[in-house]
Short mmCIF file of C-alpha atoms in Angstrom, two decimals:
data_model
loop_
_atom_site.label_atom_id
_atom_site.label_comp_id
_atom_site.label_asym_id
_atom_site.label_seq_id
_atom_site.Cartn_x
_atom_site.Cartn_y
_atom_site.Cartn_z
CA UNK O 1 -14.34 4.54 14.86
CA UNK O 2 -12.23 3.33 12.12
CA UNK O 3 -9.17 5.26 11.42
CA UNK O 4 -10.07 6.32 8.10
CA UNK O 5 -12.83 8.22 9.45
CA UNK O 6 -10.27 9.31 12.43
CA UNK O 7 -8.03 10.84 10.39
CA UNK O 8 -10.49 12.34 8.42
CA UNK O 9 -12.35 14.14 10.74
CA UNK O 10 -8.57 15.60 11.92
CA UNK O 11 -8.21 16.64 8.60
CA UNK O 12 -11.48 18.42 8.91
CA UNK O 13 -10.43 19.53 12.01
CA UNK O 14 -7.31 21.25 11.40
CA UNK O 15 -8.62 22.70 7.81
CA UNK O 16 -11.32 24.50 10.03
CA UNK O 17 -9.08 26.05 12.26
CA UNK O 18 -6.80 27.46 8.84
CA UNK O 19 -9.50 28.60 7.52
CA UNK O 20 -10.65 30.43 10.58
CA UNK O 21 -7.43 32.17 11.94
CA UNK O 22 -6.72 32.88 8.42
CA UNK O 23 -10.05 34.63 7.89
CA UNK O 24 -9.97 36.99 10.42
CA UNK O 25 -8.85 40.11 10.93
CA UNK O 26 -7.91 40.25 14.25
CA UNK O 27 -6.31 37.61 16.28
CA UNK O 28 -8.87 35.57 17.86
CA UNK O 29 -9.46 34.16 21.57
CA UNK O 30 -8.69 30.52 22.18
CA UNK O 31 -12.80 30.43 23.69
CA UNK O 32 -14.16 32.11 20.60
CA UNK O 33 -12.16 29.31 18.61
CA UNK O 34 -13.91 26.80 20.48
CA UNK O 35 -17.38 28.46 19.83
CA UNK O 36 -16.91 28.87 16.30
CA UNK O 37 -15.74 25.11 15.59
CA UNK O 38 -17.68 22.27 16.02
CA UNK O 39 -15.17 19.93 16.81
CA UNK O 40 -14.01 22.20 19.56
CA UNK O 41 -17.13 22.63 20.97
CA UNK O 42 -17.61 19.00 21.24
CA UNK O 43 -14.89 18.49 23.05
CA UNK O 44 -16.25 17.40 26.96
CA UNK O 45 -14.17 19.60 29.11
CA UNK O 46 -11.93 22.59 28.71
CA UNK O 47 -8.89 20.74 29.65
CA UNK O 48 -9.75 18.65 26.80
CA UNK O 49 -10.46 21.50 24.43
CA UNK O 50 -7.05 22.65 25.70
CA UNK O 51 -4.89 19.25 24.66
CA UNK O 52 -6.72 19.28 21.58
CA UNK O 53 -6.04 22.86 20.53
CA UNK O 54 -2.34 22.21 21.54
CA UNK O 55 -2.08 19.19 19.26
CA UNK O 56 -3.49 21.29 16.13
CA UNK O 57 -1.21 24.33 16.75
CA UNK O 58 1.86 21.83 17.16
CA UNK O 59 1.07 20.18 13.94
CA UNK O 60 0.37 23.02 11.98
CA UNK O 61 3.50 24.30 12.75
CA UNK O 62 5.21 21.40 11.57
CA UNK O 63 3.48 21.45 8.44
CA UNK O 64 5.15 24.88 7.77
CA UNK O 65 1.59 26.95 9.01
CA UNK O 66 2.88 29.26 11.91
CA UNK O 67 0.32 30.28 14.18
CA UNK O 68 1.19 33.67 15.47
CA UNK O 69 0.13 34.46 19.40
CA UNK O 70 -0.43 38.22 20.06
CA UNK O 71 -2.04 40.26 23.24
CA UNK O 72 -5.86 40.95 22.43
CA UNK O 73 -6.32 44.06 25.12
CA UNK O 74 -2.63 45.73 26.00
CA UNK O 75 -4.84 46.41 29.81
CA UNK O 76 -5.25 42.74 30.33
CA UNK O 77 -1.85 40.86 29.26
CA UNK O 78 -3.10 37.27 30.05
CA UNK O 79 -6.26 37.43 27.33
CA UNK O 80 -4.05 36.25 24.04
CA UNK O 81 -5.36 35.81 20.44
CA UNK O 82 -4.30 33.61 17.14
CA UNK O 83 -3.95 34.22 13.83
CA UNK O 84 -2.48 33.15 10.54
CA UNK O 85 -0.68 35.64 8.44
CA UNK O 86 -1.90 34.78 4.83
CA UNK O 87 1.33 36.14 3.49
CA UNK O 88 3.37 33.67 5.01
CA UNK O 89 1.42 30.21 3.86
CA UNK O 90 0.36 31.22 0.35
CA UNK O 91 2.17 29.33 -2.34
CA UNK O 92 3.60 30.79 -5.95
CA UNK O 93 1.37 29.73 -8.82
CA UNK O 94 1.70 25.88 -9.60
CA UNK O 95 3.24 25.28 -13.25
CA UNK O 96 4.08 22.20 -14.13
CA UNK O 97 6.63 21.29 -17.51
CA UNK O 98 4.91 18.67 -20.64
CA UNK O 99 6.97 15.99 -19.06
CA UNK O 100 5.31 16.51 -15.92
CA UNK O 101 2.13 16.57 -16.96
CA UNK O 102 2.43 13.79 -19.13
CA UNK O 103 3.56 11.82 -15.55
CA UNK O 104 0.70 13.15 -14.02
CA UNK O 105 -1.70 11.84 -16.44
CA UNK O 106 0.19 8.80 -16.47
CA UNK O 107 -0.24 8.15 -12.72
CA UNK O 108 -4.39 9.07 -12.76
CA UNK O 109 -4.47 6.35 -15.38
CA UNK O 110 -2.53 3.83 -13.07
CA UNK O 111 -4.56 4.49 -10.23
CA UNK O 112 -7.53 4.44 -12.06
CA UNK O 113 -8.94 0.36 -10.81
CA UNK O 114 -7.23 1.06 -7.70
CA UNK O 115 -9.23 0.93 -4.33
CA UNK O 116 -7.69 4.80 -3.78
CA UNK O 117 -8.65 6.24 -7.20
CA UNK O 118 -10.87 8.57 -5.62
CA UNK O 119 -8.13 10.19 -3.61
CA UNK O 120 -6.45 10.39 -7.56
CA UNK O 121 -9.45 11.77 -8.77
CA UNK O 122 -9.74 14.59 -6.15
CA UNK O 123 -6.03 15.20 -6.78
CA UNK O 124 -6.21 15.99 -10.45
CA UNK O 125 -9.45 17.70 -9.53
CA UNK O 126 -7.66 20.06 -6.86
CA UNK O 127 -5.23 20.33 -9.31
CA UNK O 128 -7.47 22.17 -12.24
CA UNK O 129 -9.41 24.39 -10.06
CA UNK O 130 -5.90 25.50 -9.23
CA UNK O 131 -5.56 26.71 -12.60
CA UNK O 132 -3.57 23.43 -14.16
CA UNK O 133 -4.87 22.19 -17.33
CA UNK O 134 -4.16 18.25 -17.33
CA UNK O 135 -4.81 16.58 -20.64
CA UNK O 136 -4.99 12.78 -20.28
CA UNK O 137 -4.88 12.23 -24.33
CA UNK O 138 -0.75 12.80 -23.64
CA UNK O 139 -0.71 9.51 -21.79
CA UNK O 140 -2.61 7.86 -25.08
CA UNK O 141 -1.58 4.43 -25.71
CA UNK O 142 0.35 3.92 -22.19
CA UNK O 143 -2.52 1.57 -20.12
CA UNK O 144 -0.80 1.16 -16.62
CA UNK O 145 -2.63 0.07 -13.79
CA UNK O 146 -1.86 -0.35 -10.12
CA UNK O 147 -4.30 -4.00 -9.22
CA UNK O 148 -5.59 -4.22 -5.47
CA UNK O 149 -7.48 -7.68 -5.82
CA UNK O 150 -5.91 -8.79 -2.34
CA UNK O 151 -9.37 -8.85 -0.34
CA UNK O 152 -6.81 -7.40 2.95
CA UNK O 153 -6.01 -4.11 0.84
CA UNK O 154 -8.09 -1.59 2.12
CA UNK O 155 -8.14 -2.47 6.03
CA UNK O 156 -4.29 -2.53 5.73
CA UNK O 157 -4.27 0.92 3.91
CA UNK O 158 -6.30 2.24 6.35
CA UNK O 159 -4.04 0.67 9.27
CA UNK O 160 -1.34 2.27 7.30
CA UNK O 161 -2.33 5.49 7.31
CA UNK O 162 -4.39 5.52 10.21
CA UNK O 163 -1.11 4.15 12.51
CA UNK O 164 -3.11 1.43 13.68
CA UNK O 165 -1.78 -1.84 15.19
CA UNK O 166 -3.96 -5.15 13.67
CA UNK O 167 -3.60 -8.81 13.73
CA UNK O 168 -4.44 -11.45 11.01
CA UNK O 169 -3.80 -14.55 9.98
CA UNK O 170 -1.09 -15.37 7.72
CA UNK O 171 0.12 -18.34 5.45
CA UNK O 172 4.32 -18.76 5.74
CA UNK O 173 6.31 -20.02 3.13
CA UNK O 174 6.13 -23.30 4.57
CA UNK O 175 2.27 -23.59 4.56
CA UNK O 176 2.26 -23.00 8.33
CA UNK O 177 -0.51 -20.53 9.01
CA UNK O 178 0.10 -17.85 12.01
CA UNK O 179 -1.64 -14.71 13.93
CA UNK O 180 0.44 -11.92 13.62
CA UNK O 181 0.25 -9.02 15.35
CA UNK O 182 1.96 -6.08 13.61
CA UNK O 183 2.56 -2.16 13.69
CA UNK O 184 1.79 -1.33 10.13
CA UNK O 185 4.66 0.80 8.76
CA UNK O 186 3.99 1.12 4.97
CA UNK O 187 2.29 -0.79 1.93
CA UNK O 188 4.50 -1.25 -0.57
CA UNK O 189 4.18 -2.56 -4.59
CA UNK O 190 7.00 -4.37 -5.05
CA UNK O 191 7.78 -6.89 -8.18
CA UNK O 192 4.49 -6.91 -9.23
CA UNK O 193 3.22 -7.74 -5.53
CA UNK O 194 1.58 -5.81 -2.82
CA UNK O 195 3.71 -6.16 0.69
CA UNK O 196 3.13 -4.97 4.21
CA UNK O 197 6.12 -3.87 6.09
CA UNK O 198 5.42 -3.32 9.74
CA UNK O 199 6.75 -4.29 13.39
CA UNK O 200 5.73 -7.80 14.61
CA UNK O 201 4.68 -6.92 18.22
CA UNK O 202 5.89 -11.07 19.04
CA UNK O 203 8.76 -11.30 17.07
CA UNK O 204 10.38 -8.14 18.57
CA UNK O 205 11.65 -6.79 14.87
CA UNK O 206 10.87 -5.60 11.59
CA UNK O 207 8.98 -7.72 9.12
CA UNK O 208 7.47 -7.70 5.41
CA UNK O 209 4.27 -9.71 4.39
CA UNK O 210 2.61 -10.53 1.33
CA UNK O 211 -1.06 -9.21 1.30
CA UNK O 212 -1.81 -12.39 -1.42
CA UNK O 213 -0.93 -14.41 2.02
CA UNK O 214 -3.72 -12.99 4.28
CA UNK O 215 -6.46 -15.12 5.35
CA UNK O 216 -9.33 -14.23 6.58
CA UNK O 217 -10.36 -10.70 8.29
CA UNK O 218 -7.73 -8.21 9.63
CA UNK O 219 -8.52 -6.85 12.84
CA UNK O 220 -7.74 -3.40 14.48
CA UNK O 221 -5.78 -3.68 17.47
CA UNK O 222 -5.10 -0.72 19.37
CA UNK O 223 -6.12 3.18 18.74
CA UNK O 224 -5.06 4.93 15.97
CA UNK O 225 -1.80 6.59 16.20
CA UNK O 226 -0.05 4.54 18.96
CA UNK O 227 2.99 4.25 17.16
CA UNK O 228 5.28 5.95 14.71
CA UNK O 229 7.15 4.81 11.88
CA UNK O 230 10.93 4.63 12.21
CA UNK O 231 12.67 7.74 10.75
CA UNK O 232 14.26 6.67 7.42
CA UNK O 233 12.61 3.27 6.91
CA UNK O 234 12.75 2.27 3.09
CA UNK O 235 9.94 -0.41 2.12
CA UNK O 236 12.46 -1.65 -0.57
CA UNK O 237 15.54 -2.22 2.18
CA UNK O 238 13.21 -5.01 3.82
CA UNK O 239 11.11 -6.51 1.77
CA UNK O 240 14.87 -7.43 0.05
CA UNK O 241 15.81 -8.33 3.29
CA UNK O 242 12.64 -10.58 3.78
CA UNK O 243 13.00 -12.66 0.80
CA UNK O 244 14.90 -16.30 1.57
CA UNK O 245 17.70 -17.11 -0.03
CA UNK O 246 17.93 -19.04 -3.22
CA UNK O 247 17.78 -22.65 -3.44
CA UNK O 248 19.19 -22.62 -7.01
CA UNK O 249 17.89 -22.38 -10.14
CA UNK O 250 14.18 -23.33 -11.65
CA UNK O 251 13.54 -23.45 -15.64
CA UNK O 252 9.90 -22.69 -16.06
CA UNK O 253 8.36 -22.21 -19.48
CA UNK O 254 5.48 -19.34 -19.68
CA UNK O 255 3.34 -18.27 -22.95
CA UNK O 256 4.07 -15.04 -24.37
CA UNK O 257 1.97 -12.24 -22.62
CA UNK O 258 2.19 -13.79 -19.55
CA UNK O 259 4.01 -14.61 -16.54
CA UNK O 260 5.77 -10.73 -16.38
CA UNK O 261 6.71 -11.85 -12.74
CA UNK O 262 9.05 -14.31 -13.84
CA UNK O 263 9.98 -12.83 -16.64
CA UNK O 264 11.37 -9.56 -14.26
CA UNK O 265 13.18 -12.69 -12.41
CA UNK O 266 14.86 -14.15 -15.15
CA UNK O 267 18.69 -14.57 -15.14
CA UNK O 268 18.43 -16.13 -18.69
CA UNK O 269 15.38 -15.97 -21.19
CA UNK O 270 15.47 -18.31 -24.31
CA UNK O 271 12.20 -18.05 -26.90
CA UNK O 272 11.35 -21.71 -28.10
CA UNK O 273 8.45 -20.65 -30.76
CA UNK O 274 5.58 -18.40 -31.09
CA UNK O 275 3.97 -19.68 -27.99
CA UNK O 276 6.63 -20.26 -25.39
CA UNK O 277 9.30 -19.41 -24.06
CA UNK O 278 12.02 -20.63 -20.74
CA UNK O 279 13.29 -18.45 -18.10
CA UNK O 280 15.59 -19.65 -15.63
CA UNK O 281 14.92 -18.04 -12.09
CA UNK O 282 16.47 -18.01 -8.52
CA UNK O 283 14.52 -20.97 -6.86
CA UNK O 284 12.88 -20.43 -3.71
CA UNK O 285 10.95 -22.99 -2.07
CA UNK O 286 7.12 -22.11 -1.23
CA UNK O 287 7.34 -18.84 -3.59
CA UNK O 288 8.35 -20.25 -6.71
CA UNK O 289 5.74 -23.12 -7.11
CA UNK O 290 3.09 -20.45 -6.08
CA UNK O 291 4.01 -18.24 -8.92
CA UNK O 292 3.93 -20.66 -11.52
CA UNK O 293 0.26 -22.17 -9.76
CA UNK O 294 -0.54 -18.96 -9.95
CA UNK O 295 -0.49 -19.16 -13.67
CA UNK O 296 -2.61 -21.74 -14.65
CA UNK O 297 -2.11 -23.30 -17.86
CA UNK O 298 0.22 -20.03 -19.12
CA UNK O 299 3.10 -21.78 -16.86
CA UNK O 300 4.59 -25.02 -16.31
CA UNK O 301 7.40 -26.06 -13.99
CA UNK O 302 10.70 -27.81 -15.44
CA UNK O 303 13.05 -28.18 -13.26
CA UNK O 304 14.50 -29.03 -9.98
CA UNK O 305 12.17 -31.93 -9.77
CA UNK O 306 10.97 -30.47 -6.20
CA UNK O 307 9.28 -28.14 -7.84
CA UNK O 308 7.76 -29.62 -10.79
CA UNK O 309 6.04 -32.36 -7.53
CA UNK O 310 5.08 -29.05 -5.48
CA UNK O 311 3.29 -27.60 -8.66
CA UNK O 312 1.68 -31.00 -9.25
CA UNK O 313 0.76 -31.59 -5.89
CA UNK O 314 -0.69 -28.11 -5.85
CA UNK O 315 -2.57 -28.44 -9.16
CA UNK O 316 -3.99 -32.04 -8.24
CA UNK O 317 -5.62 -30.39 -5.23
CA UNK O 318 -7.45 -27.63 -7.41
CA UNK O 319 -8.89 -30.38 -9.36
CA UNK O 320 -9.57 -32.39 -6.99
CA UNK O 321 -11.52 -29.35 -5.52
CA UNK O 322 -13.23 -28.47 -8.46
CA UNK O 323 -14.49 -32.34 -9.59
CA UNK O 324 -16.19 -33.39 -11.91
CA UNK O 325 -13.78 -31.09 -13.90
CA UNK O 326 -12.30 -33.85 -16.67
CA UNK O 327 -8.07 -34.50 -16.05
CA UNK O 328 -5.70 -34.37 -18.55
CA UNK O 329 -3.11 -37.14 -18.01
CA UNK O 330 -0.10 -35.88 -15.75
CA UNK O 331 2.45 -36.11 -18.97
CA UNK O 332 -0.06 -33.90 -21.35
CA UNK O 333 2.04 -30.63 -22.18
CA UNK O 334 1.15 -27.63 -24.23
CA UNK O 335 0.18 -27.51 -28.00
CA UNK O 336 3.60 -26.93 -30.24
CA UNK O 337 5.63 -28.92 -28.09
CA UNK O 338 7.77 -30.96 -29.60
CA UNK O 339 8.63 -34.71 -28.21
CA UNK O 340 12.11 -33.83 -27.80
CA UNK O 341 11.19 -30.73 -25.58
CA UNK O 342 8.43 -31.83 -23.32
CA UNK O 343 8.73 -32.36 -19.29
CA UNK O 344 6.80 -33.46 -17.17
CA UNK O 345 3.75 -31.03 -17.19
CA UNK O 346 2.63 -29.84 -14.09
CA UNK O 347 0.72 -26.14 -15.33
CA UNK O 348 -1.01 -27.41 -18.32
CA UNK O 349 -4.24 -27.43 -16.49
CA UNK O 350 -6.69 -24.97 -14.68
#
């Protein structure tokens, strides 16, 4: 069972059981609870039935749903029923400012290519039969949107939220390709990137990984909800942590409209003409060539010379891959260059 469908048939579960001890109007028996709900009933013994029903009352109550436990016949103390009082878990009409509103709209938008845009759909959908008129014309002109084009996405989301150890294979900075086996902790956007951060089982500590780095299948290791994530862990604390010092500096020159992750890196940005423009970013080895491979011919690398061989090396190798695509020569930059502003190109190609 995969843990999507695990946790959804808690959810199920546990919105039965609300619905039923909120329903009635007298407490009810912990064997006419299993009768009524099918989940209960399925259950293969009653000391089964019995951890189960535990579980559900425990969680409840830490969701803020007390379950209350009174004495069904006053002649026969042991026989106890459950109930939830409807006064105590209803909620005050939901009312929400423009501003707020306008966010929400906002955020259906930037979900709306995502992988989870159902779950963003069924949000805004809870939302109006609640009463809360959402109009998405306030968010006119404003196109965000949240990309999952990382083939690993969705098993690691459902790892995430499923608490489910898996292992994959993973390409380091170096090139060196690795199984990891991990504790998924949270998925994380970061920079324009989506990250893992988790608990490498091997490694004995904390790590962040870069889904765009996954290769081939991830695979479940482990039951669902094995593990929980450390109280207080920030996403943003490690995946700073993670990232390698700089090396120094690299000047790469990007086209307008493109290359926004080096543009959000740039210590210094200088416009050359209406087609170009340099940034000068912290230099990492292994994650700086990738970005500006990344870009195709909207990129090329300037200096340190190490990386303007790693972008050629990498570029070669596409078309190399991809013969009997025609080569430009090495030196060939981009149109409007002028002689006295041309390096050695290394991203003027596809």
């Amino acid at each position: 069972m995969s843990p999507a469908s695990a946790s959804a048939e808690k959810t199920e579960r546990l919105l039965n059981l609300i619905l039923a001890l909120k329903s009635a109007r007298r407490p009810v028996s912990k064997q006419k609870i299993r009768e009524s709900l099918p989940a209960y009933a399925a259950a293969s013994s009653v000391e089964a039935f019995d951890r189960m029903f535990e579980r559900d009352k425990d969680e409840l109550r830490e969701m803020g749903i007390p379950i209350t436990t009174t004495v069904i016949d006053v002649l026969f103390d042991d026989e106890v029923g459950y109930r939830i009082d409807a006064s105590e878990t209803a909620l005050p009409a939901i009312t929400f400012e423009p501003d707020e509103m306008a966010a929400l709209a906002l955020a259906a938008r930037a979900w709306s290519t995502a992988s989870i845009s159902g779950a963003a759909s069924a949000g805004l959908r809870k939302l109006r039969l609640s009463g809360v008129e959402i109009d998405e014309s306030v968010a006119a002109g404003a196109e965000p949107r949240i990309r999952t084009r990382e083939p690993a996405f969705e098993a690691v989301h459902a790892a995430v939220s499923g608490l489910q150890p898996i292992t994959f294979d993973y390409r380091r900075n170096d090139g060196e390709l690795t199984t990891r086996h991990v504790q998924p902790w949270a998925l994380k956007n970061w920079h324009g990137r989506w990250y893992l951060t988790g608990y490498d089982v091997d490694r004995r500590s904390e790590r962040a990984f870069r889904l765009s780095r996954f290769e081939g299948p991830v695979h479940r290791k482990g039951r669902p909800g094995s593990y929980a994530v450390p109280t207080g862990h920030v996403p943003e604390v490690a995946l700073e942590a993670a990232q390698p010092e700089p090396e120094g500096t690299a000047v790469v020159r990007v086209r307008h409209g493109g290359g926004h992750t080096l543009r959000r890196l740039a210590q210094r940005t200088t416009e050359l003409d209406e087609s170009w423009a340099e940034v000068e970013v912290p230099y990492r080895r292994g994650t700086t060539d990738r970005d500006v491979v990344a870009l195709g011919t909207h990129a090329f690398a300037v200096s340190p010379p190490e990386l303007v061989e790693a972008v050629r090396s990498a570029l070669l190798a596409v078309a190399e891959a991809h013969e009997p695509i025609p080569r430009k020569p090495v030196g060939a930059g981009p149109a409007g260059a002028g002689p006295e502003t041309q390096p050695t190109r290394t991203g003027d190609r596809a």
